[in-house]
DNA sequence: TGCATCACG
DNA sequence: ACGTACGTGATGCAA
């Protein structure tokens, strides 16, 4: 049964106005009604799933009832100052939400509601009416329920015939009789003097209607009541008439006018922002969280059942031949054992093509078929759609083959559409469009499902302008990454073990020293126990706290270094313990055959960077000497070869210069100056040669902060200076670099408008935090808006460079080993070093030319520690 | 499993 | 009066 929800706009707005505290926008416009009304609206939308809905409003004060009774509503107070404008705001918002509204000059919302109800009933709908006005109870029927606001507004109480009877022992049609007798001061319906709710109910239980009561006035107990009934009989009848909701209104409408439509973020969010309705925005997101992204327009999609074809050996060979000769597009799913990386083996392929599915099982297939199939996988001519093609490529690499002809990787597509989505497995991808999809029983079914959602992903990619990024960058890159992962990097396990033994020794000594100084043994690795020792037993001053107790991080301990000798030991212990557990033991556990194979995650970060896992080779120590030594164990696989690294110099600041076109920043890079020194000179108003190392340090911190969304707090903490001083630096900076200031302001403004930001290569990040109700979250959103285009563009450029470098490496004896965000690590045969270094620098610097030059610095060495600058000719 | 901590860019 | 730099992953503890 279709469901129609009708809301009494005026009644609910009034309720909200008096029930809620006087909320306003930043510039003082009242908004409490908006909060109350919309909160309720979202809740009923979520709970009731209306098929039709409409909000009815009163229009003008000249209602038809004035003709009937001049006193009607005469005593109703003027609409209060704070409420009146909110009707306009509310209507504006409802318009943007595509919520139908109805009003008619001379009529009240009540009457419209009655009229709509009558019509909807005739059409066999179920009707729900939301109002604060008990008059509406008269409309109750088997098809119509009333939801009366309880205290507040978002709480409602449902009335049907049964509940009405339980509460008042009245039938719905008697509501008007009740009003006729007791009146209604708010509507100025007079009723009969001396008769309140109690008396009226008693009378109606006995005599049913006003007319019944009047006819039997003599039998009524109580002289005063009897007298008043006789004296005010006409007034009682009139009151009943006034309380009767009109069902005849001179307005033609059809239920199709009230069809429920899901609201659209692009229209709704700006208007909610306009009225500072952050809580409401949060609720909206909550309400619509399931239908963001590509889902919204295809909720009702379901999958077709593609028939499964079973083939004989001859059948397979013929089929493969046909796919090959006709260049049929295949959608593939794969089951495998082990990991893609470390000798994993494919077990089954699910193939979807032209409305049919096929399953190729390793066990069952003949060698001939497997051979033909794998040849097909390596054919550029047969195009393929896959989820997680990097793993598939690795599985094929394990068999000495390569994957060719990839035209769409659904995992990468999904990541570009919404980088914050946590999962990109086939089932999750299909669920984007077919929410109820259960787990796949077999690969054929999975392939068919992927084949059917693939066009929707491609469409979404096209419409978001992400096609180039996907097809020309991410997809080709994943093949490069597969090669890099498969190759791995050589580590000297013995050397690593020796390194670890040295650390162990020191660690054991530190442990003993700490126990001695603390005068007891405890688990130093437990922040809880450590906190107890330091701050309770030893009584050191507590500075910071965490959610769970005392803070004992390095920054806190650094402050306490002089307070007690144990602190320094603990700092040393922490540092070495980290090296031992994460790096020595962690890497040893990963080393196989003298090599380590990391996995580059291509669909994890929100900015477009790669990440590295199992192990993470993007965070090998370098800043502190003790840890840096660990890099000695990374060396080339081939004897005599060398490691060659190339890193972008100041890539993020250069991108900031490009975006902002700030003259000073651009000039600094154009002249090849040391950008931190130049910044110091500008901020302190001195010449370049007057800049002291300390000034440069401060300027460097400012430059770093800029990219993150500079805050006084962050800068003061980073530099260990008072807030006042960091504030001064920032002010000075923005005075000199006003172009940077303007850019950062603009990017935030634009992000608030769009709800998203983009990188130079069009990578997209949505920033829902900008609309968060919480101010801290919102400011976080602003910093994201400032940071993501910069960090993301750097990631884009690096990815582009990797593609060009990988191509450029082909003629040489050299391989790519690692990417560490702004650095590439290669190994090269010595005879090719000069050429490769030259090519590497060239490709990286020109990967995506900006309005300021890019510079790349190369280093060479026998291991990752002993790297010396290398200058190409 | 969530938190605290710390390694990197 | 708040709580704050951006992006990651691994480890160990304590529930």
Tab-separated table of C-alpha atoms (C1' of nucleotides) in Angstrom, chain A residues 523 526 528 605-606 611-612 614 616 713 765 775 780 783 791, chain C:
chain	number	residue	atom	x	y	z
A	523	UNK	CA	57.079	-3.277	31.753
A	526	UNK	CA	53.466	-0.275	28.923
A	528	UNK	CA	50.311	2.735	31.829
A	605	UNK	CA	45.256	7.028	1.010
A	606	UNK	CA	42.787	9.871	0.694
A	611	UNK	CA	51.314	3.344	0.923
A	612	UNK	CA	53.541	0.388	1.658
A	614	UNK	CA	54.125	-5.936	4.998
A	616	UNK	CA	56.310	-0.787	5.243
A	713	UNK	CA	49.418	26.159	17.793
A	765	UNK	CA	38.695	14.222	-2.610
A	775	UNK	CA	33.872	23.317	14.733
A	780	UNK	CA	40.115	20.014	10.115
A	783	UNK	CA	43.195	22.104	6.534
A	791	UNK	CA	50.049	16.586	-1.377
C	1	DA	C1'	36.353	28.040	25.847
C	2	DC	C1'	37.529	24.840	22.916
C	3	DG	C1'	41.539	21.446	20.857
C	4	DT	C1'	44.648	21.725	16.385
C	5	DA	C1'	49.251	21.105	12.095
C	6	DC	C1'	48.779	16.896	6.406
C	7	DG	C1'	49.391	11.778	4.887
C	8	DT	C1'	50.663	6.871	6.226
C	9	DG	C1'	51.812	1.568	8.909
C	10	DA	C1'	53.711	-1.484	12.681
C	11	DT	C1'	54.146	-2.653	17.303
C	12	DG	C1'	52.799	-3.679	22.053
C	13	DC	C1'	49.558	-3.188	25.710
C	14	DA	C1'	45.159	-3.705	27.895
C	15	DA	C1'	40.730	-4.367	27.701
